[in-house]
Every structure is written in structure tokens, then in C-alpha cells.
Tab-separated table of C-alpha atoms in Angstrom:
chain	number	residue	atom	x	y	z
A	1413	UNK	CA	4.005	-5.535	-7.345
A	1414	UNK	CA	5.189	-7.599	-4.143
A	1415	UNK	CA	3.930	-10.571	-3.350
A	1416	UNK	CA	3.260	-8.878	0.524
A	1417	UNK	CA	0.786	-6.706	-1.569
A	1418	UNK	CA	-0.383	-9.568	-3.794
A	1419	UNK	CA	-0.886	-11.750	-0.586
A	1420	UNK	CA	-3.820	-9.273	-0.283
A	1421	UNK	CA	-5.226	-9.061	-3.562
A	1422	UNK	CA	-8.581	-10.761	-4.434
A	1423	UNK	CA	-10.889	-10.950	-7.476
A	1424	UNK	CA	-13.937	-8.889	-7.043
A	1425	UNK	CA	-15.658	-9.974	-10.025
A	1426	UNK	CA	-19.269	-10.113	-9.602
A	1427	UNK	CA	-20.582	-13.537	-8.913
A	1428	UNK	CA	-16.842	-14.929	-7.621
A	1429	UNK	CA	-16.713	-16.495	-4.369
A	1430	UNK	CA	-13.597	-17.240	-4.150
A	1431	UNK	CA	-11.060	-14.979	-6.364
A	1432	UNK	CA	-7.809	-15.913	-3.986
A	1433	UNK	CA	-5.639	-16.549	-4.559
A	1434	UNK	CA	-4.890	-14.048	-7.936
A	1435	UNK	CA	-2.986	-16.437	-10.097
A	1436	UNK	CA	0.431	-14.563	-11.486
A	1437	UNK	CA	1.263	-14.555	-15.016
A	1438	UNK	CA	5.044	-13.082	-15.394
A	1439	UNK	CA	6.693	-11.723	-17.899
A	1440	UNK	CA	8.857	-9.700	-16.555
A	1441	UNK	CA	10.177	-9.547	-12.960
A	1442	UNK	CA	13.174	-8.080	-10.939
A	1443	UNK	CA	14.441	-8.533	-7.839
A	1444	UNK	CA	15.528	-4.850	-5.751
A	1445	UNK	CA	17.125	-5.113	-2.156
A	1446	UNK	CA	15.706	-3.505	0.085
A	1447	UNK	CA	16.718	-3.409	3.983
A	1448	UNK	CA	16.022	-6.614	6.589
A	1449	UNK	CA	14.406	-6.340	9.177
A	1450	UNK	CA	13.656	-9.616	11.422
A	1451	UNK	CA	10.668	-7.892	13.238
A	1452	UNK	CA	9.165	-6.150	10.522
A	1453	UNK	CA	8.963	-9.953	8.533
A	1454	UNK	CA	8.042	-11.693	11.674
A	1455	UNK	CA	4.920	-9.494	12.503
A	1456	UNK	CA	3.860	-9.592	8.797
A	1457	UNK	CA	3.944	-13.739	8.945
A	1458	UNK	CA	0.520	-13.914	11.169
A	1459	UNK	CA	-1.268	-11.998	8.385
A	1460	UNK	CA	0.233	-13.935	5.800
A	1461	UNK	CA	-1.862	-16.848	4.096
A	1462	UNK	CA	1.227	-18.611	3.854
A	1463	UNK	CA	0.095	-21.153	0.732
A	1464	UNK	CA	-0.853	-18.648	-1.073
A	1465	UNK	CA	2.682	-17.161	-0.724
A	1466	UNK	CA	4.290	-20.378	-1.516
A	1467	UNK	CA	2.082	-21.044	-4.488
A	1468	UNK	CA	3.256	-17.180	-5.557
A	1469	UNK	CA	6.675	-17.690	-5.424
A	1470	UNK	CA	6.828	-21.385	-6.959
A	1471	UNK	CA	4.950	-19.083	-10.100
A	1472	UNK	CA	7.817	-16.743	-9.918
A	1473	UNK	CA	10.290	-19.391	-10.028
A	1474	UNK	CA	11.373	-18.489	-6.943
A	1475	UNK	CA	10.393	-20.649	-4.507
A	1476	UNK	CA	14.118	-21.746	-3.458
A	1477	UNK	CA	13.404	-24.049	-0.137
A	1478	UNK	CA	10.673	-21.935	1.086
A	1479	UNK	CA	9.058	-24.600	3.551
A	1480	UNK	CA	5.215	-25.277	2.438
A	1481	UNK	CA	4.331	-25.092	6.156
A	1482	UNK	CA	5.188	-22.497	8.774
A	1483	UNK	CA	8.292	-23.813	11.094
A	1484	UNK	CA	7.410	-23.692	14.932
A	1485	UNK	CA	9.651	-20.987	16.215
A	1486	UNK	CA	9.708	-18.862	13.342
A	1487	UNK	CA	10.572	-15.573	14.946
A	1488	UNK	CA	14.442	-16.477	16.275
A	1489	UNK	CA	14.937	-18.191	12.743
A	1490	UNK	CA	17.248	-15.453	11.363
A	1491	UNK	CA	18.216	-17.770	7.904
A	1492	UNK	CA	14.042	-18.263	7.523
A	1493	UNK	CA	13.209	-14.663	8.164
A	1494	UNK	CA	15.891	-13.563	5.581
A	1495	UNK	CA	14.294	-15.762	2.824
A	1496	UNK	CA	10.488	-14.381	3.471
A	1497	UNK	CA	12.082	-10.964	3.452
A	1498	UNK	CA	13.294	-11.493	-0.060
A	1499	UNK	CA	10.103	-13.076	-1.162
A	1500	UNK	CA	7.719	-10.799	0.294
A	1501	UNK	CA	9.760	-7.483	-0.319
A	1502	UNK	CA	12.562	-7.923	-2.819
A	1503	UNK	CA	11.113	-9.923	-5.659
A	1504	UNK	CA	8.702	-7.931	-7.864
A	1505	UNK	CA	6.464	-8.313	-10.947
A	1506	UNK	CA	6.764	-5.538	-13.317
A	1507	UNK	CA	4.619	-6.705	-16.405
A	1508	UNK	CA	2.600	-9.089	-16.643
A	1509	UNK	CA	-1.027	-10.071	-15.264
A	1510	UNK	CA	-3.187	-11.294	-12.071
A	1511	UNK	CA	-5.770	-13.686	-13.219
A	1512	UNK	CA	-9.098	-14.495	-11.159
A	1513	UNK	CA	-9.068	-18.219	-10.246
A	1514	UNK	CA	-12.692	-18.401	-10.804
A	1515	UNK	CA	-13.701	-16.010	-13.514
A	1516	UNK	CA	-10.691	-16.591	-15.337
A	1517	UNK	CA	-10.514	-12.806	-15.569
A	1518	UNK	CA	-7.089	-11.248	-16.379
A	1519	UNK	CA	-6.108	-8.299	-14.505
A	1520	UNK	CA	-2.905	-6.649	-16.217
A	1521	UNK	CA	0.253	-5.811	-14.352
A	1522	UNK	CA	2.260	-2.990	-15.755
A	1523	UNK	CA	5.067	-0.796	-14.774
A	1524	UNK	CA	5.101	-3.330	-11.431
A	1525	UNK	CA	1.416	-1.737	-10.596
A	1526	UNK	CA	-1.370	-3.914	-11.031
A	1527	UNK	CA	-4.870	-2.418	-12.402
A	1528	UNK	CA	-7.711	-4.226	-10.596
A	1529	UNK	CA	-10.397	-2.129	-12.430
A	1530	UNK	CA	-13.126	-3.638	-13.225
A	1531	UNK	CA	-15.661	-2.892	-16.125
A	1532	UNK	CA	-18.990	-1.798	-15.101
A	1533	UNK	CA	-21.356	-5.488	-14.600
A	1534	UNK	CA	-18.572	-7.284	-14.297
B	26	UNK	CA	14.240	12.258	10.281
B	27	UNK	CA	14.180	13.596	13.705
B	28	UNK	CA	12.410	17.362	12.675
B	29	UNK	CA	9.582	18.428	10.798
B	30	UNK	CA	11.080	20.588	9.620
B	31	UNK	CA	13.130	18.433	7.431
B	32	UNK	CA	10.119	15.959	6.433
B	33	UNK	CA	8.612	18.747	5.179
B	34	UNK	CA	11.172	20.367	3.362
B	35	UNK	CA	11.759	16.880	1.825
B	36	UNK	CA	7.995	16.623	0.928
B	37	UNK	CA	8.365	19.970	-0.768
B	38	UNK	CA	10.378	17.629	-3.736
B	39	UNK	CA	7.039	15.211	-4.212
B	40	UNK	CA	5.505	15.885	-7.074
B	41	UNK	CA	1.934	16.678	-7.426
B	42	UNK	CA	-0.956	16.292	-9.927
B	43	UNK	CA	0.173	17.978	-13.451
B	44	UNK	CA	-3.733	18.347	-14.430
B	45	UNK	CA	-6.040	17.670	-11.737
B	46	UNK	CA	-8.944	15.689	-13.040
B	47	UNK	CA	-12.266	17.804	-10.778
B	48	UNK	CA	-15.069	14.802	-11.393
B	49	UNK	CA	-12.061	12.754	-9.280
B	50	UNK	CA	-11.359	15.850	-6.972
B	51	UNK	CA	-8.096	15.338	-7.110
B	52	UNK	CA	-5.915	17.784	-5.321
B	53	UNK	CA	-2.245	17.699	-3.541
B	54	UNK	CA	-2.044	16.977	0.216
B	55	UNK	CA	0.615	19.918	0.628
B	56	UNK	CA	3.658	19.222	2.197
B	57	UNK	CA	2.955	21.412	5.291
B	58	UNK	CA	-0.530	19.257	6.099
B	59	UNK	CA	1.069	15.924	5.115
B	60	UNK	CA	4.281	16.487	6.929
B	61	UNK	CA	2.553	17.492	10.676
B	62	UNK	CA	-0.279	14.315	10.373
B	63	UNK	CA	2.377	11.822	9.222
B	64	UNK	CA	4.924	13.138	12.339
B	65	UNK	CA	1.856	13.079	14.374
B	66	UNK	CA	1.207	9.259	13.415
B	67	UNK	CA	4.832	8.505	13.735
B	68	UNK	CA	5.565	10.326	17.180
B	69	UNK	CA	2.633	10.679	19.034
B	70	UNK	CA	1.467	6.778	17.919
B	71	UNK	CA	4.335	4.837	16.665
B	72	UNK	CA	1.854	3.792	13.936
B	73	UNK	CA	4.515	4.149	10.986
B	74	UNK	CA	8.374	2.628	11.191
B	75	UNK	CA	8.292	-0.969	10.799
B	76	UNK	CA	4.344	-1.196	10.002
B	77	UNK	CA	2.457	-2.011	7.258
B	78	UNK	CA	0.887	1.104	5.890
B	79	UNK	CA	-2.331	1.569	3.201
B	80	UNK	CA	-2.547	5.042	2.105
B	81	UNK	CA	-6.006	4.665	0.376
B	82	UNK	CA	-6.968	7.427	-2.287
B	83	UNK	CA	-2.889	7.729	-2.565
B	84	UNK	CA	-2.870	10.097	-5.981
B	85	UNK	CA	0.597	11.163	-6.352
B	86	UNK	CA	1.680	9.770	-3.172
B	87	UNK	CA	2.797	12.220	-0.723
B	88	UNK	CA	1.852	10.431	1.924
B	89	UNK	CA	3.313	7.596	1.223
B	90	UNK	CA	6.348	8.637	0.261
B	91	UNK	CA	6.355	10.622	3.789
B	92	UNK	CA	5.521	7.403	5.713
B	93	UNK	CA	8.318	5.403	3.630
B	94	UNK	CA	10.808	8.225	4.326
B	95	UNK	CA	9.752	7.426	8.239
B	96	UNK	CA	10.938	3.869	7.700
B	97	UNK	CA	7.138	2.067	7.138
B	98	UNK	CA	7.564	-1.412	6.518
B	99	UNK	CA	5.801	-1.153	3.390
B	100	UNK	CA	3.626	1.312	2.473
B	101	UNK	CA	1.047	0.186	-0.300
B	102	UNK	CA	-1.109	3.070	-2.256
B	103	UNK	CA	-4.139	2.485	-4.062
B	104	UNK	CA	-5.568	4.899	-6.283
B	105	UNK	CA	-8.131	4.794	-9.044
B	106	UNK	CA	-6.016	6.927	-11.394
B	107	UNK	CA	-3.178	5.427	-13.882
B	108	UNK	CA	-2.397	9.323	-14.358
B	109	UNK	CA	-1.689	10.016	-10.558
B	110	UNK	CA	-0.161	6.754	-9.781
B	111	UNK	CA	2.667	7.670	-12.955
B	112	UNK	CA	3.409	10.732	-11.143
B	113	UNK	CA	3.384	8.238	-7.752
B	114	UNK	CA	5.481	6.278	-9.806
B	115	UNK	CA	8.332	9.048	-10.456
B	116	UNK	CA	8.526	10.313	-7.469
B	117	UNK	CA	9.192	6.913	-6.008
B	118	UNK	CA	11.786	6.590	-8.467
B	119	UNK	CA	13.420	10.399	-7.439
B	120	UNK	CA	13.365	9.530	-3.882
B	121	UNK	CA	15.016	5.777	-4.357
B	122	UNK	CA	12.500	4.210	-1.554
B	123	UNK	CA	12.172	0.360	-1.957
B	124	UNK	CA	9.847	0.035	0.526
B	125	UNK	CA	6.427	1.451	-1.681
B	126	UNK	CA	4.102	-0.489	-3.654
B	127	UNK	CA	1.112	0.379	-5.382
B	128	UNK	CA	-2.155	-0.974	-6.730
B	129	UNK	CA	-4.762	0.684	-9.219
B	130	UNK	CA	-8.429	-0.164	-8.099
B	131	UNK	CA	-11.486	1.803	-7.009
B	132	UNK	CA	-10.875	2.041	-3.057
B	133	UNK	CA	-14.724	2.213	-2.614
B	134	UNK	CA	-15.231	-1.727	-3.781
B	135	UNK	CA	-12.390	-3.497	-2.335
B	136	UNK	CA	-13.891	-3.881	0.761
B	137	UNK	CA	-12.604	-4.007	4.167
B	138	UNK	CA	-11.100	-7.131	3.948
B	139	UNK	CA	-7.267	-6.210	3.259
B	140	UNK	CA	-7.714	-3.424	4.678
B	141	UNK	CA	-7.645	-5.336	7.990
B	142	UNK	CA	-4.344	-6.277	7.231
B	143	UNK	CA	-2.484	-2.976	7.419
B	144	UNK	CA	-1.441	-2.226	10.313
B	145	UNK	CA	-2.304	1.646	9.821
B	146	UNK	CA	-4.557	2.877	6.949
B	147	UNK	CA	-3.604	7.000	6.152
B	148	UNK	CA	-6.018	8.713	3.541
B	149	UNK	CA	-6.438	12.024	2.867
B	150	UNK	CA	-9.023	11.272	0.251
B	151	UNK	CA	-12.118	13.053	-2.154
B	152	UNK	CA	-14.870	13.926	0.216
B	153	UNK	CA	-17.758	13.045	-2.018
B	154	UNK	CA	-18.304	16.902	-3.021
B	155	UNK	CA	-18.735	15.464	-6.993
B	156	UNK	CA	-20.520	12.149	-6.172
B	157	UNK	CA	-21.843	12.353	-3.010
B	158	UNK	CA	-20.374	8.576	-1.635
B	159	UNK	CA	-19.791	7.435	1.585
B	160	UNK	CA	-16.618	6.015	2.450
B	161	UNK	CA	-17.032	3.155	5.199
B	162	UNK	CA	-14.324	0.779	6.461
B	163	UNK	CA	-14.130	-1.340	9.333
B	164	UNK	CA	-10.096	-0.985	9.527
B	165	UNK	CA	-6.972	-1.163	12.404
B	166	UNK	CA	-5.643	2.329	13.036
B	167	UNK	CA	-7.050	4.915	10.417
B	168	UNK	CA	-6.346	8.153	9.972
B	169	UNK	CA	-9.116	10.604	7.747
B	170	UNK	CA	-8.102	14.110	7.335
B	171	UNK	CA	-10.540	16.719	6.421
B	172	UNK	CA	-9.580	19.990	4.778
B	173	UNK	CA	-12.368	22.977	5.440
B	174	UNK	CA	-12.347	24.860	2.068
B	175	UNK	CA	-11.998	28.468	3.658
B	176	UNK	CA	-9.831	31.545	4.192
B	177	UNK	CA	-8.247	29.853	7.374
B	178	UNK	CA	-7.152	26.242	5.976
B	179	UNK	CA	-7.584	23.784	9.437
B	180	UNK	CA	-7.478	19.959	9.007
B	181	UNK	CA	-9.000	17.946	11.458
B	182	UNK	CA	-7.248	14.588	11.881
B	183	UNK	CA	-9.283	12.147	12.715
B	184	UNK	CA	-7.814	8.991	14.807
B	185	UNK	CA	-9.997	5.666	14.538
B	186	UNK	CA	-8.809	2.400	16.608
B	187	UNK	CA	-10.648	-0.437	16.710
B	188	UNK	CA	-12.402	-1.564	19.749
């Protein structure tokens, strides 16, 4: 799972209001290049809810000096495009779990896919 | 990949479903239908290389593996089936494409709300024939594909944009 993906992932447990953003539990994790490009990560910023990215990657460990605020100017920022790349597209989990920050609910990761299946009434 | 001839000769490697599961209605998109839509999207639209593609109902992921070969951004699958996504799963791995990701969950109560986020949405995906549901998103760019079970196979592809 990449954290692009899990930047989209919410808990739709019945009753949650607000199951975003999925905490990560890790336990394993690997990080696979995979080509840059600048306008690809630029255009995928704006859909971004760029906290919950940060909070993502400071659970990964790998938070590095990932600003906690978008820079101004973000686009012609070749160095700060290169370091979402990796975050969003290179670093994934491949065990581990998603849990609901409400429910508390644990949705398992495994084989880097994670199962968001819920049980029926939950 | 400048022919489709060669996307869907490469298709032709994907892997399909070893035992179709019929309550799902699981069948392969063959390589023939998914190569001409996903050229289509890619030509005709530019709605593939560099985007951010969903390819909801994915099963073994033709598709996606077609709009990853055509340079996607990312495509992301979701698929109800741990069985499908496996095969998914291999055939990302036989291919060597980086740029797929996949999540298990029942595409009919995720809502719209990532969905808004892709920048294209492909699905070629059950038609309700077993349960009879509806499948209603208010998405960017989607593409539904509908295969007419007769002698003469036609697919109608289906462009939504949003207004």
C-alpha cells in the first residue's frame, strides 16, 4: 500500500464520523523506486490532505524533513517534489494494519494490499 | 507503446481468473476489449499517462496493468476478491510495474468520496445479473463498458465527464 492510496482511505464503520485519517500499524515495509516525475507529484499535491500525509510518514519513520505545511511555490521546487515522490510512491506497507481512529477497528494489511472489508452491522 | 497492436499482444500475458466465482460474476476483460478502450482513453482523451487512475471492480487487473503499461501515474484497483487480487498480484509482479496499487473493499460502499480524487475511474465491472445492484458514482472522467452477451460480442464504452 502507498501512502498516495492511503491518503484516500477512510473508515466506513457504521456510526464513524470521522474514520481519517486510517492510523498505520507497520510491520513490515519496503521502499521500491519507481520513476520521477515533477508534474505527475505536483498535480497529485492539490488532492493531497497534506497532514494526513505527514502524520503517515512520521508512522513510517519516514518523515525525513518533510515540511508540516505546504511551501508557497511548490511546483518549481525540484528537491521538494523529489521527496513527496518517494513518500507518496516509493515507500510501501506490506504487512501490517489500518486502524479506524474512531472505532478503533483494525483493518489488516497483507501482501502490501489492505482489506477494508467490513463484517455485516459493522 | 505506440500500436495496439502491441498493447494487446502484451495484454495477452495478464493472467485471468483460475476459477471464476458466478455469485461475483467474475469474468476476464479480454485483451482485445481491454486493449481498444484503454488506447481509446489514452489517445483519443489523454485520460491515462501521468494521471491518477481507479480501475474499480479491478479482478485480475487487466486494466490496470494496461493503463500502467501506458505510463498512469498510479493506477489503484479495488476489488472485493482476495482470490482475484492474488492473481492481480502476480501479474504485477510478471510485468515489473511500480506504478500499481491495490485495495480489497466492496466498491459499492466506499462511496464517491475518493473516487473524486482519481483523475480517471476505468471499470469494466459485474452488471448486477446475480444481485440486481445499482452502481452510482458521482466521479471525474469514468469510463463503464458494457458487454452484450450474444453471438456478435459489441461493447459500448461509455464516456462520463463531469459538468
Amino acid at each position: 500500500m502507498k501512502l498516495l492510496t492511503h491518503n484516500m482511505l477512510t473508515s466506513h464503520v457504521k456510526g464513524v464520523t470521522k474514520g481519517y485519517p486510517l492510523i498505520i500499524k507497520a510491520t513490515e515495509v519496503k521502499v521500491n523506486e519507481l520513476e520521477f516525475n515533477a508534474q505527475f507529484v505536483s498535480r497529485m499535491i492539490p488532492k493531497l490532505e497534506w497532514s494526513a500525509l505527514i502524520q503517515a510518514a512520521e508512522w513510517l519513520g519516514q518523515s525525513q524533513d518533510l515540511p508540516s505545511a505546504l511551501i508557497p511555490d511548490y511546483e518549481n521546487d525540484e528537491e521538494f517534489l523529489r521527496k513527496v515522490h518517494r513518500i507518496l510512491l516509493e515507500v510501501e506497507v506490506i504487512e501490517g494494519c489500518l486502524q479506524c481512529p474512531e472505532s478503533g477497528r483494525e483493518f489488516p494489511i497483507s501482501k502490501g494490499v489492505p482489506n477494508m472489508l467490513l463484517n455485516e452491522g459493522e | 507503446m505506440k500500436k495496439l497492436k502491441e498493447l494487446e499482444s502484451c495484454l495477452q500475458q495478464v493472467d485471468g481468473f483460475e476459477e471464476p466465482k458466478i455469485l461475483l460474476e467474475q469474468y476476464p476483460t479480454s485483451p482485445h476489449i481491454a486493449g481498444c478502450m484503454l488506447y481509446t482513453i489514452h489517445n483519443t482523451f489523454d485520460d491515462i499517462q501521468n494521471k491518477l487512475v481507479a480501475d474499480l471492480g479491478c479482478g485480475c487487473g487487466v486494466l490496470s496493468i494496461g493503463a500502467a503499461v501506458l505510463d498512469a501515474g498510479l493506477c489503484v484497483g479495488f476489488d472485493i476478491d482476495e482470490d482475484a487480487l492474488d492473481i492481480f498480484k502476480g501479474n504485477v509482479e510478471d510485468f515489473e510495474l511500480s506504478n500499481i496499487d491495490m485495495v480489497q473493499c466492496d466498491v459499492c460502499s466506499i462511496g464517491s468520496s475518493y473516487a473524486k480524487k482519481f483523475d480517471t475511474v476505468i471499470m469494466n465491472p459485474p452488471f448486477g445479473t446475480k444481485h440486481n445492484q445499482e452502481l452510482r458514482y458521482d466521479l471525474p472522467a469514468s469510463y463503464k463498458f458494457h458487454k452484450k452477451k450474444s453471438v456478435d460480442i459489441q461493447v459500448d464504452f461509455i464516456r462520463f465527464t463531469p459538468t
